[in-house]
CSV table of C-alpha atoms in Angstrom, one decimal:
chain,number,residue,atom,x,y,z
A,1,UNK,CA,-8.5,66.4,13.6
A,2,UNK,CA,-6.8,67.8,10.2
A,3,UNK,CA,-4.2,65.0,10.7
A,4,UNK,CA,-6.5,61.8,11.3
A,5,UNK,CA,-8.4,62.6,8.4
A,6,UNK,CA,-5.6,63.1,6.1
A,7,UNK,CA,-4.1,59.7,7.8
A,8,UNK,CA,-7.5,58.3,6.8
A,9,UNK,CA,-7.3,59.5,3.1
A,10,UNK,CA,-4.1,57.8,2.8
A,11,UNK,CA,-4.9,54.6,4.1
A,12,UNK,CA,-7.5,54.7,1.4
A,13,UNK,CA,-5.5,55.6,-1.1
A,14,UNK,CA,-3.1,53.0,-0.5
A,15,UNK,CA,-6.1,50.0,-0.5
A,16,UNK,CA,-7.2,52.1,-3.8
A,17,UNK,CA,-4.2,51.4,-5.5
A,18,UNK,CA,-3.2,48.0,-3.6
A,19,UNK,CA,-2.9,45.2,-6.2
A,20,UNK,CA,-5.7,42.8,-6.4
A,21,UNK,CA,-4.9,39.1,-5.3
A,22,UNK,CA,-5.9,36.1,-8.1
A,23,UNK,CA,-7.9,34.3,-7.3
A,24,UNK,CA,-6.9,30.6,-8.2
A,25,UNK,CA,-8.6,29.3,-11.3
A,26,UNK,CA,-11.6,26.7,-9.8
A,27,UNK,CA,-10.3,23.2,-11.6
A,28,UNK,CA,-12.8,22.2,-14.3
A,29,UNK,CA,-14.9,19.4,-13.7
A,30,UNK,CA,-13.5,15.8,-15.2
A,31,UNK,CA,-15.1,13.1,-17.1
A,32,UNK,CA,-15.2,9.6,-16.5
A,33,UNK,CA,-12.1,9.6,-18.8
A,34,UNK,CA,-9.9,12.0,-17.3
A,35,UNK,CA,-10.7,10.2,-13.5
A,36,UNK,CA,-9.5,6.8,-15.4
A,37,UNK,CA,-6.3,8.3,-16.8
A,38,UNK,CA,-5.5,10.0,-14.1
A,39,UNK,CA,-6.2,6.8,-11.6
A,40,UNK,CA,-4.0,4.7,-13.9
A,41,UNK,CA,-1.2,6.7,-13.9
A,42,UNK,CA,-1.0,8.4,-10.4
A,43,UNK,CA,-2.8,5.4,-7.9
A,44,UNK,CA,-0.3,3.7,-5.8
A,45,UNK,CA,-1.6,0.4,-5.9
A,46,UNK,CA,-0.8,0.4,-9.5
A,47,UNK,CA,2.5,2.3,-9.2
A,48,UNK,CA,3.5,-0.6,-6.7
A,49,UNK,CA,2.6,-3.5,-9.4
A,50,UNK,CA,4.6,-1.8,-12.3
A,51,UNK,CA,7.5,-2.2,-10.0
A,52,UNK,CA,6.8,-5.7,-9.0
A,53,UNK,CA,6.8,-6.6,-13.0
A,54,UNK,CA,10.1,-4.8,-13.3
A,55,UNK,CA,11.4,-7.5,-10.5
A,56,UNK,CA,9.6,-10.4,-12.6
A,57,UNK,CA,11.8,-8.8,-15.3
A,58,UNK,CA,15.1,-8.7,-13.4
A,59,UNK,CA,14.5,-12.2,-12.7
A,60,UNK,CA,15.0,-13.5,-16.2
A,61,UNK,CA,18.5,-12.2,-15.9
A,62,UNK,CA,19.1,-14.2,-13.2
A,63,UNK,CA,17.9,-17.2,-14.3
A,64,UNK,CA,20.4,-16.9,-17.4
A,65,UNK,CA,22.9,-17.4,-15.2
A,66,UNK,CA,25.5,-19.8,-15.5
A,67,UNK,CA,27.6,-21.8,-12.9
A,68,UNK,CA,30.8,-20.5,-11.8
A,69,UNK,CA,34.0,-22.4,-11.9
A,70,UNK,CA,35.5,-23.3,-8.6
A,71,UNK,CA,39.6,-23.1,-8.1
A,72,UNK,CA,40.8,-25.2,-5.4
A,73,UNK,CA,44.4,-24.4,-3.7
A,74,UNK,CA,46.0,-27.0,-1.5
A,75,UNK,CA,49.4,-27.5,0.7
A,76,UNK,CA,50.1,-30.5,2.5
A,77,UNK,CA,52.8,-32.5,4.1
A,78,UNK,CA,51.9,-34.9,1.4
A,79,UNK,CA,53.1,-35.5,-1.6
A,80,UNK,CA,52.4,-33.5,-3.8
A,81,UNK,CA,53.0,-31.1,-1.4
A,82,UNK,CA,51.4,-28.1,-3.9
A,83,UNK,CA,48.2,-28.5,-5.7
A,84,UNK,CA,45.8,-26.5,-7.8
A,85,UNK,CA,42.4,-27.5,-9.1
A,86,UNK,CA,40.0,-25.9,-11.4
A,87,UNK,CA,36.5,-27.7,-11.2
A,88,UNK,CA,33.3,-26.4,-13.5
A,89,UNK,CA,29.6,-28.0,-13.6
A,90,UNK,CA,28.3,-28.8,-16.9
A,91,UNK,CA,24.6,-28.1,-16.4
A,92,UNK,CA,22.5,-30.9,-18.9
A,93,UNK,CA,19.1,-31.3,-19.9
A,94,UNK,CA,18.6,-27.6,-20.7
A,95,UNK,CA,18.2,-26.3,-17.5
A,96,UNK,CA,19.3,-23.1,-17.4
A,97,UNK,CA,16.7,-22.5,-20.7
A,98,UNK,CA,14.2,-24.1,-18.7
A,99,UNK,CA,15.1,-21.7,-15.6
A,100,UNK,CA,14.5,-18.4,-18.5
A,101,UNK,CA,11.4,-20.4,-19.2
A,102,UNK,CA,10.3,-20.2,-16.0
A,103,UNK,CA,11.6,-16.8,-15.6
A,104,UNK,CA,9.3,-15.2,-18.6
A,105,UNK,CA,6.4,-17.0,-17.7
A,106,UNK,CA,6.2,-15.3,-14.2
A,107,UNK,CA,7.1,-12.3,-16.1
A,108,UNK,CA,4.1,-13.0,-17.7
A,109,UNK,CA,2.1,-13.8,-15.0
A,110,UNK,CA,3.3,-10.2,-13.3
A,111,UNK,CA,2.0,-8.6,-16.4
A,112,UNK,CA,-1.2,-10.0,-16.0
A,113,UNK,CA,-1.8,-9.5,-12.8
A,114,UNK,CA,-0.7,-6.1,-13.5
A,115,UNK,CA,-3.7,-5.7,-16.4
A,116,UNK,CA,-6.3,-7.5,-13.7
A,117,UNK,CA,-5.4,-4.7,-11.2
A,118,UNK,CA,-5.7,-2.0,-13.4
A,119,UNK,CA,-8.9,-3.7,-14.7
A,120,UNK,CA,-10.0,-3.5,-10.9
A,121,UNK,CA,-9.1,0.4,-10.4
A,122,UNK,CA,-10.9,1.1,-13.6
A,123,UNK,CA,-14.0,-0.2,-12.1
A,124,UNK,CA,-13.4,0.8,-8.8
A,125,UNK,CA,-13.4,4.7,-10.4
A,126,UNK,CA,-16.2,4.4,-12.6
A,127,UNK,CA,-18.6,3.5,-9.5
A,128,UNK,CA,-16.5,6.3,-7.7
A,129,UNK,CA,-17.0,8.3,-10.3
A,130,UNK,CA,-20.9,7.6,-10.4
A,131,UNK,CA,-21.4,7.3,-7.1
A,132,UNK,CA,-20.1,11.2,-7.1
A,133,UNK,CA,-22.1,12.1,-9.7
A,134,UNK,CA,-25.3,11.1,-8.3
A,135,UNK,CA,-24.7,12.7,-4.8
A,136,UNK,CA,-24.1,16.0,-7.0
A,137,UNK,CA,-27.4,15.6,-8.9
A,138,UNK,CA,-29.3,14.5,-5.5
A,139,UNK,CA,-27.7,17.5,-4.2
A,140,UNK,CA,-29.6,19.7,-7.1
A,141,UNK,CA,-32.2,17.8,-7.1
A,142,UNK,CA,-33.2,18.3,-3.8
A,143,UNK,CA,-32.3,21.7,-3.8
A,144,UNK,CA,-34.5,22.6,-6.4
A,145,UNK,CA,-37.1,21.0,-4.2
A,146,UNK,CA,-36.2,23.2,-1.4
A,147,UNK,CA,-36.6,26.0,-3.6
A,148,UNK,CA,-40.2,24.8,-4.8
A,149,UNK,CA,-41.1,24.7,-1.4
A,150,UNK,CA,-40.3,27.8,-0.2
A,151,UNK,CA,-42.3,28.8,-2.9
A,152,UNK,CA,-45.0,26.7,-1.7
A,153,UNK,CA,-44.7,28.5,1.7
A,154,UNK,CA,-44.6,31.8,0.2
A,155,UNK,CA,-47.7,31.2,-1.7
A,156,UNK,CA,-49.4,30.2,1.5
A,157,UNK,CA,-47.9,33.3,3.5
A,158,UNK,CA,-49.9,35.5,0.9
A,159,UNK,CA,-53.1,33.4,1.1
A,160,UNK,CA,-53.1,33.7,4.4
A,161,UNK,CA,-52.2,37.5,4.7
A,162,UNK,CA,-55.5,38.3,1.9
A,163,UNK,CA,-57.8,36.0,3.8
A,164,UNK,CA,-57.8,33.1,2.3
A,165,UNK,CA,-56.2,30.4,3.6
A,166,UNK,CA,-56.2,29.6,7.7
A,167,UNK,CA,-52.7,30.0,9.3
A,168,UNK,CA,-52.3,26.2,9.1
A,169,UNK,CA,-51.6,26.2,5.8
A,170,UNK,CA,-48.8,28.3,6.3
A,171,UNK,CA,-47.5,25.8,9.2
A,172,UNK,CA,-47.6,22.9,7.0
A,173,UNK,CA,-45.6,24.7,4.4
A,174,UNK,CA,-42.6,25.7,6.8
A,175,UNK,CA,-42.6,21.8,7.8
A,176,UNK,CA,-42.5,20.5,3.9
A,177,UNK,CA,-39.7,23.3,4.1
A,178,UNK,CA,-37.9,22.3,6.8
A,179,UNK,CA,-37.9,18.5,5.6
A,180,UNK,CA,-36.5,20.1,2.1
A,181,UNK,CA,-34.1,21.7,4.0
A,182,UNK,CA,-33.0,18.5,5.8
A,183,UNK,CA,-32.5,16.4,2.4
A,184,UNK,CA,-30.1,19.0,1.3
A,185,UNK,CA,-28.1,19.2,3.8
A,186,UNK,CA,-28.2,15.1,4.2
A,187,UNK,CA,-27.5,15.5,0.2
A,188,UNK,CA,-24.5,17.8,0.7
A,189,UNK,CA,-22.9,15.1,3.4
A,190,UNK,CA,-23.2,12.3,0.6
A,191,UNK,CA,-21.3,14.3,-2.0
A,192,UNK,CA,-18.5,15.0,0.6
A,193,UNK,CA,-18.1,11.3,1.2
A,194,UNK,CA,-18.3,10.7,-2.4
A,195,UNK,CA,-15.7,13.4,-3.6
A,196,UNK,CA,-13.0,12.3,-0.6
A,197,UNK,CA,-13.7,8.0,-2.1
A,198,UNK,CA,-12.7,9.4,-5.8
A,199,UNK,CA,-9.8,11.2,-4.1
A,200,UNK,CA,-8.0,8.5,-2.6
A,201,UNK,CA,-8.1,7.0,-6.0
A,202,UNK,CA,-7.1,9.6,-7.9
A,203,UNK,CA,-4.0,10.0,-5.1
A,204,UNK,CA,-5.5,13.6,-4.6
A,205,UNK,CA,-5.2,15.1,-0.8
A,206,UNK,CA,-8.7,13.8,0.2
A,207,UNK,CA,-10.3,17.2,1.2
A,208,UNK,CA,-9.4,18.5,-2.5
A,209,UNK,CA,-12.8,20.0,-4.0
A,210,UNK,CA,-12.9,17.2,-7.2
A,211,UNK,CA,-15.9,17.9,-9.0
A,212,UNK,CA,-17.5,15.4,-11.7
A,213,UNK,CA,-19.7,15.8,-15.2
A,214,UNK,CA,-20.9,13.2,-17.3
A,215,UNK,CA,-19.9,12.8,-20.5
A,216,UNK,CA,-22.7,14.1,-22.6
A,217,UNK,CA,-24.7,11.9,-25.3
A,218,UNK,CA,-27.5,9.5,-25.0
A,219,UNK,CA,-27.6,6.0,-23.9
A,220,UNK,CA,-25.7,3.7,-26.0
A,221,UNK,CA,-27.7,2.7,-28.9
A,222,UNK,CA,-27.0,-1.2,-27.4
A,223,UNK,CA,-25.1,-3.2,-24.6
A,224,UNK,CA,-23.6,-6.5,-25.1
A,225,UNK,CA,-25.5,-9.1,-25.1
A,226,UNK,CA,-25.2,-12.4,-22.9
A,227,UNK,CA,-23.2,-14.8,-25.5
A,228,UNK,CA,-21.5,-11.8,-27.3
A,229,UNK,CA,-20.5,-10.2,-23.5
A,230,UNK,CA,-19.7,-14.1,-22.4
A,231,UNK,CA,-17.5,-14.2,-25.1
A,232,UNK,CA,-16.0,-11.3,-25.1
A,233,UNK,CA,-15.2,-12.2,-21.2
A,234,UNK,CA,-13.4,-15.9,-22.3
A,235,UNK,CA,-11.2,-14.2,-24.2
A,236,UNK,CA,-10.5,-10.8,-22.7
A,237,UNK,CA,-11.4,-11.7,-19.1
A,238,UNK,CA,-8.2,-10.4,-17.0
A,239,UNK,CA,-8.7,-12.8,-14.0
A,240,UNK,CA,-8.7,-15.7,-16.8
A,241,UNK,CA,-5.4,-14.1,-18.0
A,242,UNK,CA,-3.7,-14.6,-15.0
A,243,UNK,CA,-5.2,-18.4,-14.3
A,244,UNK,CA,-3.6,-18.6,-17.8
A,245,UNK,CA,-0.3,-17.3,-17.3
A,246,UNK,CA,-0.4,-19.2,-14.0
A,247,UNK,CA,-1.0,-22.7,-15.7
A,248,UNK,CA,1.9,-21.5,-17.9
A,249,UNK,CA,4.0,-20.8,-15.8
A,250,UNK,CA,3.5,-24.1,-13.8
A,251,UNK,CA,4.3,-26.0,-16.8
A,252,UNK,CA,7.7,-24.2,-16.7
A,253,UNK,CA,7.9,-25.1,-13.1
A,254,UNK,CA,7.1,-28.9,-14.1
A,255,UNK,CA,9.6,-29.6,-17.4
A,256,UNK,CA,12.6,-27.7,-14.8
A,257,UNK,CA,11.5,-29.8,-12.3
A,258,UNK,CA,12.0,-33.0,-15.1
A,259,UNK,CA,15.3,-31.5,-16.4
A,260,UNK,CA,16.3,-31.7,-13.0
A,261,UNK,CA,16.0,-35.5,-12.6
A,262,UNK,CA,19.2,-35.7,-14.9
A,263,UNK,CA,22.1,-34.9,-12.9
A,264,UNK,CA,24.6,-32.7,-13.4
A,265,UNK,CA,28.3,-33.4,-14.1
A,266,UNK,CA,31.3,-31.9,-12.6
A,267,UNK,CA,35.2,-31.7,-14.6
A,268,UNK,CA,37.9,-30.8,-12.7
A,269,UNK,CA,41.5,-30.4,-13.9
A,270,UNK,CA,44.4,-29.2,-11.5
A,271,UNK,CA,48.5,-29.5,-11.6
A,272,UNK,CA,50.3,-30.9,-8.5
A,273,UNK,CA,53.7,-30.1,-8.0
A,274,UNK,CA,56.5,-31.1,-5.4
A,275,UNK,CA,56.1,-35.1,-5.3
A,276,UNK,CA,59.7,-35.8,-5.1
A,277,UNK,CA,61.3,-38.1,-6.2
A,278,UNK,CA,58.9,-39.7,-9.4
A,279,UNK,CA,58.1,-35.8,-10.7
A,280,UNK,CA,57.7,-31.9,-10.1
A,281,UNK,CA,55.4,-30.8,-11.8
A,282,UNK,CA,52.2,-33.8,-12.6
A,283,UNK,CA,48.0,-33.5,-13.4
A,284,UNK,CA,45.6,-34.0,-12.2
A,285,UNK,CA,42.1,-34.9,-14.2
A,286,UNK,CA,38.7,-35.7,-12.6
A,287,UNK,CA,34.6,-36.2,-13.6
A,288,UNK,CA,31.8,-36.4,-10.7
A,289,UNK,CA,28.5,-37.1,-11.2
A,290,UNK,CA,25.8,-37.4,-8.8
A,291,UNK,CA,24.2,-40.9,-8.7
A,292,UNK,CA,20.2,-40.5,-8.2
A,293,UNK,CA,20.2,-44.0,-6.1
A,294,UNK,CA,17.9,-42.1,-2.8
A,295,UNK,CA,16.8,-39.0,-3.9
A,296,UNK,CA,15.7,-39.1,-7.8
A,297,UNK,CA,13.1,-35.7,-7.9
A,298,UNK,CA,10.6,-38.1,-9.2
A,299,UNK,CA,8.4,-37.2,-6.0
A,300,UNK,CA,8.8,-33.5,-7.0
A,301,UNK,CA,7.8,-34.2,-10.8
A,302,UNK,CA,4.8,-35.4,-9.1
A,303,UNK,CA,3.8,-32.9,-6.8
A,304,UNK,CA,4.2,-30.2,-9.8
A,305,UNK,CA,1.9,-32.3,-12.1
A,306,UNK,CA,-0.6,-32.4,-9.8
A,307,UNK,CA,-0.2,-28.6,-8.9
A,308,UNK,CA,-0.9,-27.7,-12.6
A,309,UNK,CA,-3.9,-30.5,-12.6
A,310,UNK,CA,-5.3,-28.6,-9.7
A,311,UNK,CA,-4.5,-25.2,-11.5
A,312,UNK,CA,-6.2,-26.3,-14.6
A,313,UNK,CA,-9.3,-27.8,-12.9
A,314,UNK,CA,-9.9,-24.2,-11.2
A,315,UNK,CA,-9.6,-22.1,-14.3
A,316,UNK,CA,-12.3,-24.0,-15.7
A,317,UNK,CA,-14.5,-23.5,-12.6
A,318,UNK,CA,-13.8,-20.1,-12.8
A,319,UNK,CA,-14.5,-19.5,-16.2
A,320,UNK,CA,-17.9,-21.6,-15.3
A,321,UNK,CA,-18.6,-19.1,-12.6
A,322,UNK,CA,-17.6,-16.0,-14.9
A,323,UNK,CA,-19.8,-17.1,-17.3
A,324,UNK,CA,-23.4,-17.0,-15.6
A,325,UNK,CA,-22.3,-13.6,-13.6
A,326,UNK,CA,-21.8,-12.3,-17.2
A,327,UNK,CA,-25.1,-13.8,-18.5
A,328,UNK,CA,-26.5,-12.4,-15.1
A,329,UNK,CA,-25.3,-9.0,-15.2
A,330,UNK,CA,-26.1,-8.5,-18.8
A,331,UNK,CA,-30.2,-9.5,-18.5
A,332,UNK,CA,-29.7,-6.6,-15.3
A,333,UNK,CA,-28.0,-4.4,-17.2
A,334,UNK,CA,-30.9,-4.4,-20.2
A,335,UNK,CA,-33.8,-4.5,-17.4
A,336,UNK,CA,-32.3,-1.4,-16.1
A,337,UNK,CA,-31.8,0.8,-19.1
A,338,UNK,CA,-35.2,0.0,-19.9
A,339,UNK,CA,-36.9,1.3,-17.0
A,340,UNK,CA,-34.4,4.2,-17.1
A,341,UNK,CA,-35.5,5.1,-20.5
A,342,UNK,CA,-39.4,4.9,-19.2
A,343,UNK,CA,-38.5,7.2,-16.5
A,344,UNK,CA,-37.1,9.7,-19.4
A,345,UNK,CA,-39.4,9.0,-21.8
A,346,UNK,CA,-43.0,9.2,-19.8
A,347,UNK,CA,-42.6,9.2,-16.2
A,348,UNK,CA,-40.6,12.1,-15.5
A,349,UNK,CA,-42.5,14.5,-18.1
A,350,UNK,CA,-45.9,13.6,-16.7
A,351,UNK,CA,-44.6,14.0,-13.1
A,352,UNK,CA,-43.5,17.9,-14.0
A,353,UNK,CA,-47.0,18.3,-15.8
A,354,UNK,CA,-48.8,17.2,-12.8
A,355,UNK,CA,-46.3,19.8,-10.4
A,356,UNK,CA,-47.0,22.5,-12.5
A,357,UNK,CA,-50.7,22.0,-12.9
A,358,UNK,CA,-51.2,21.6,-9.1
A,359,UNK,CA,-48.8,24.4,-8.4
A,360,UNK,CA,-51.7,27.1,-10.4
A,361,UNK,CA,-54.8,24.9,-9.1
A,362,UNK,CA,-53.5,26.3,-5.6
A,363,UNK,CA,-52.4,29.8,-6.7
A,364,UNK,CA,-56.0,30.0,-8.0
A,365,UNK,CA,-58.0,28.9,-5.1
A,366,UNK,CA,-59.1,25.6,-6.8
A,367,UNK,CA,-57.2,23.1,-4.6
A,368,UNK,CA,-56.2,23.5,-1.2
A,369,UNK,CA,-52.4,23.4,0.5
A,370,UNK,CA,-52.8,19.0,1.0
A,371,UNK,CA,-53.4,18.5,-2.5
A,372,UNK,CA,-50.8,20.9,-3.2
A,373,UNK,CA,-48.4,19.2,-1.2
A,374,UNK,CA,-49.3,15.7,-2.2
A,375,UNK,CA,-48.7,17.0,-5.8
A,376,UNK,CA,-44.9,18.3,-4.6
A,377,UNK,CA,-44.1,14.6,-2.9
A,378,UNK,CA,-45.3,12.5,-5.7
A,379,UNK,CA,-42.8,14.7,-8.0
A,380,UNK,CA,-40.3,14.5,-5.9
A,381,UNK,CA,-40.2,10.6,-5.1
A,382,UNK,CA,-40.5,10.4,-8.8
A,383,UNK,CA,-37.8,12.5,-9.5
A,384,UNK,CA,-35.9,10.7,-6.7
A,385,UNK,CA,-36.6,7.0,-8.1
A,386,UNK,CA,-35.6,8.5,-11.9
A,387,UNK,CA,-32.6,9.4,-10.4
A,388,UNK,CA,-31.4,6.1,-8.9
A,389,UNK,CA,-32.4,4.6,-11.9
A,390,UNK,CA,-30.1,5.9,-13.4
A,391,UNK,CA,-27.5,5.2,-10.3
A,392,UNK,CA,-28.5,1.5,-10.7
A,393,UNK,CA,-28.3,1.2,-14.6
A,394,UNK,CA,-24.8,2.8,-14.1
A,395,UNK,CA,-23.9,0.6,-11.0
A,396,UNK,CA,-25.2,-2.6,-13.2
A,397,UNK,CA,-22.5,-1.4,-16.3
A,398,UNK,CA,-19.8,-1.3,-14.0
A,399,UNK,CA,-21.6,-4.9,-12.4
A,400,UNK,CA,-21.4,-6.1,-16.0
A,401,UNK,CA,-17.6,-4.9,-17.0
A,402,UNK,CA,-16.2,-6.6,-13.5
A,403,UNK,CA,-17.6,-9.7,-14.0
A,404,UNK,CA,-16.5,-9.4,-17.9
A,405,UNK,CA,-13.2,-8.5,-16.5
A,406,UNK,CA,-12.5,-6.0,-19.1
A,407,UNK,CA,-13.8,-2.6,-20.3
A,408,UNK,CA,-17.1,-2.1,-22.3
């Protein structure tokens, strides 16, 4: 007996004195600015285009290249029985700057499709980003309302217990519970969706517990208005940028395709030797050209001219299109900041007047539990539409930069 309690006092000892683990420090929570720099920097879409302009870029290399000389060794039965020629092609017309041309301009076009794609994961993170935020605040928001009705139901468990209220009361408090209870839990499912979505953008393991807080300040004192945002997207659009580069790089295609009407001439020099009796040693001097009699690439000039036609008549349709989405998603974007700022303003204020009054009309015997609870669901579908209020005015700003094709 002497021994198992002295066992006992040393295992207790030794957890006494047993080091305490860390626990890891809980990540803080990250702004809409942190998610974008980290998505730019770490998504693989992105990292996959960066290496496709690096190719674009190898490429002008290669178009700077030059035609290598061709030596030609012969021995015949012949005379001369020995012969060596040297041939090179004399490229004309500028053709090889015509290839770099060509070359740059695709780099070009890389580098703007590069900016249009990071354009697109900016926007696709500020509506992950949102989208998380919202499920958090529903999440609150309908746990507060949980609370408040278990507050309901224990203000009708001690009515009923003095007297008076009947027991129905009390049942129709533990259902409003029990629907509360539902929400939040339906609530919590949304935010896990909503956190593994920002993830996979972020390049994170999905089940990594991200957490989201929104920048603090006010609303901005204005958005941009329809011919100031149209504008602003003519210029700055990124999906016009690489309809530009692309008619740029077409016209490359086109003046290579002309250079290449004119052909190309070839000089060859060699020395003969053997050719007994009249010499030994002789030369040999030579100039081909390739006569454009069947084949002139005038058909090909033609199809490129077209091509760029074709290109030029669909960045102006595009640009049409761009323009009344932007005019479209600015007049949706003002509608919705201005009911947002009625719901902070007036709604939402007189809503928790209204709770709180109710809540001591029924504490004092003046109202019973239906008005009580009529009170608590008229708060919380008002606190419910304020909320994606502000989830639409944010989704229309992210509406209004895609179709702007460039930040706010």
């Amino acid at each position: 007996m002497r021994l198992a309690v002295l066992a006992t006092f040393a295992t207790l000892s030794i957890g006494l004195v047993a080091p305490v683990r860390a626990q890891p420090a809980q990540e803080p929570p990250l702004t809409l600015s942190q998610a974008i720099d980290r998505a730019l920097t770490a998504n693989p879409g992105l990292v996959g285009d960066r290496l496709q302009t690096e190719v674009a870029r190898a490429g002008v290399a290669v178009a700077g290249q030059r035609p290598n000389p061709e030596l030609a060794l012969e021995e015949t039965r012949e005379t001369p029985h020995d012969a060596a020629t040297l041939s090179q092609t004399i490229e004309t017309a500028g053709k090889r700057r015509r290839r770099i041309e060509l070359a740059e301009a695709g780099v070009a076009g890389r580098e703007a499709q590069l900016a249009r794609a990071i354009n697109d994961v900016r926007n696709r993170v500020r509506r992950a980003f949102y989208t998380l935020v919202f499920a958090q605040r529903r999440l609150a928001e309908t746990t507060d309302l949980q609370h408040l009705a278990e507050r309901t139901r224990d203000t009708a468990k001690a009515r009923f217990e003095s007297g008076d209220v009947p027991r129905l009361d009390v049942l129709q408090a533990e259902l409003s519970l029990a629907q509360a209870d539902n929400e939040t839990q339906s609530a919590a499912g949304q935010v896990a969706a909503a956190r593994v979505d920002l993830n996979t953008l972020l390049a994170r393991p999905p089940e990594t517990a991200t957490t989201v807080a929104e920048e603090a300040g006010p609303l901005p004192d204005r958005l941009p208005e329809g011919a100031a945002a149209v504008h602003r997207a003519l210029t700055a659009n990124a999906e016009l940028a690489v309809l530009d580069r692309g008619i740029a790089e077409q016209k490359a295609h086109v003046a290579l395709t002309r250079a290449q009407q004119t052909p190309d001439p070839v000089l060859s020099g060699g020395v003969t030797h053997r050719s007994p009796p009249e010499f030994d040693w002789g030369w040999r001097a030579g100039l081909t050209i390739t006569l454009p009699i069947f084949t002139h690439r005038g058909a090909a000039v033609q199809v490129e001219e077209r091509t760029l036609n074709q290109l030029q008549a669909e960045r102006d349709a595009r640009a049409a299109e761009i323009t009344g989405a932007v005019y479209s998603a600015a007049t949706t974007a003002a509608t919705r900041r201005r009911e947002l700022e009625r719901f902070r303003g007036q709604i939402l204020p007189q809503a928790e007047e209204v709770q709180r009054m109710a809540e001591d009309a029924y504490r004092s015997g003046q109202t019973g539990l239906p008005a009580l609870l009529q009170a608590l669901q008229a708060t919380r579908d008002v606190r419910l539409r304020a909320l994606q209020a502000e989830a639409d005015y944010q989704a229309s700003l992210a509406d209004l930069e895609n179709a702007m094709g460039a930040p706010l």
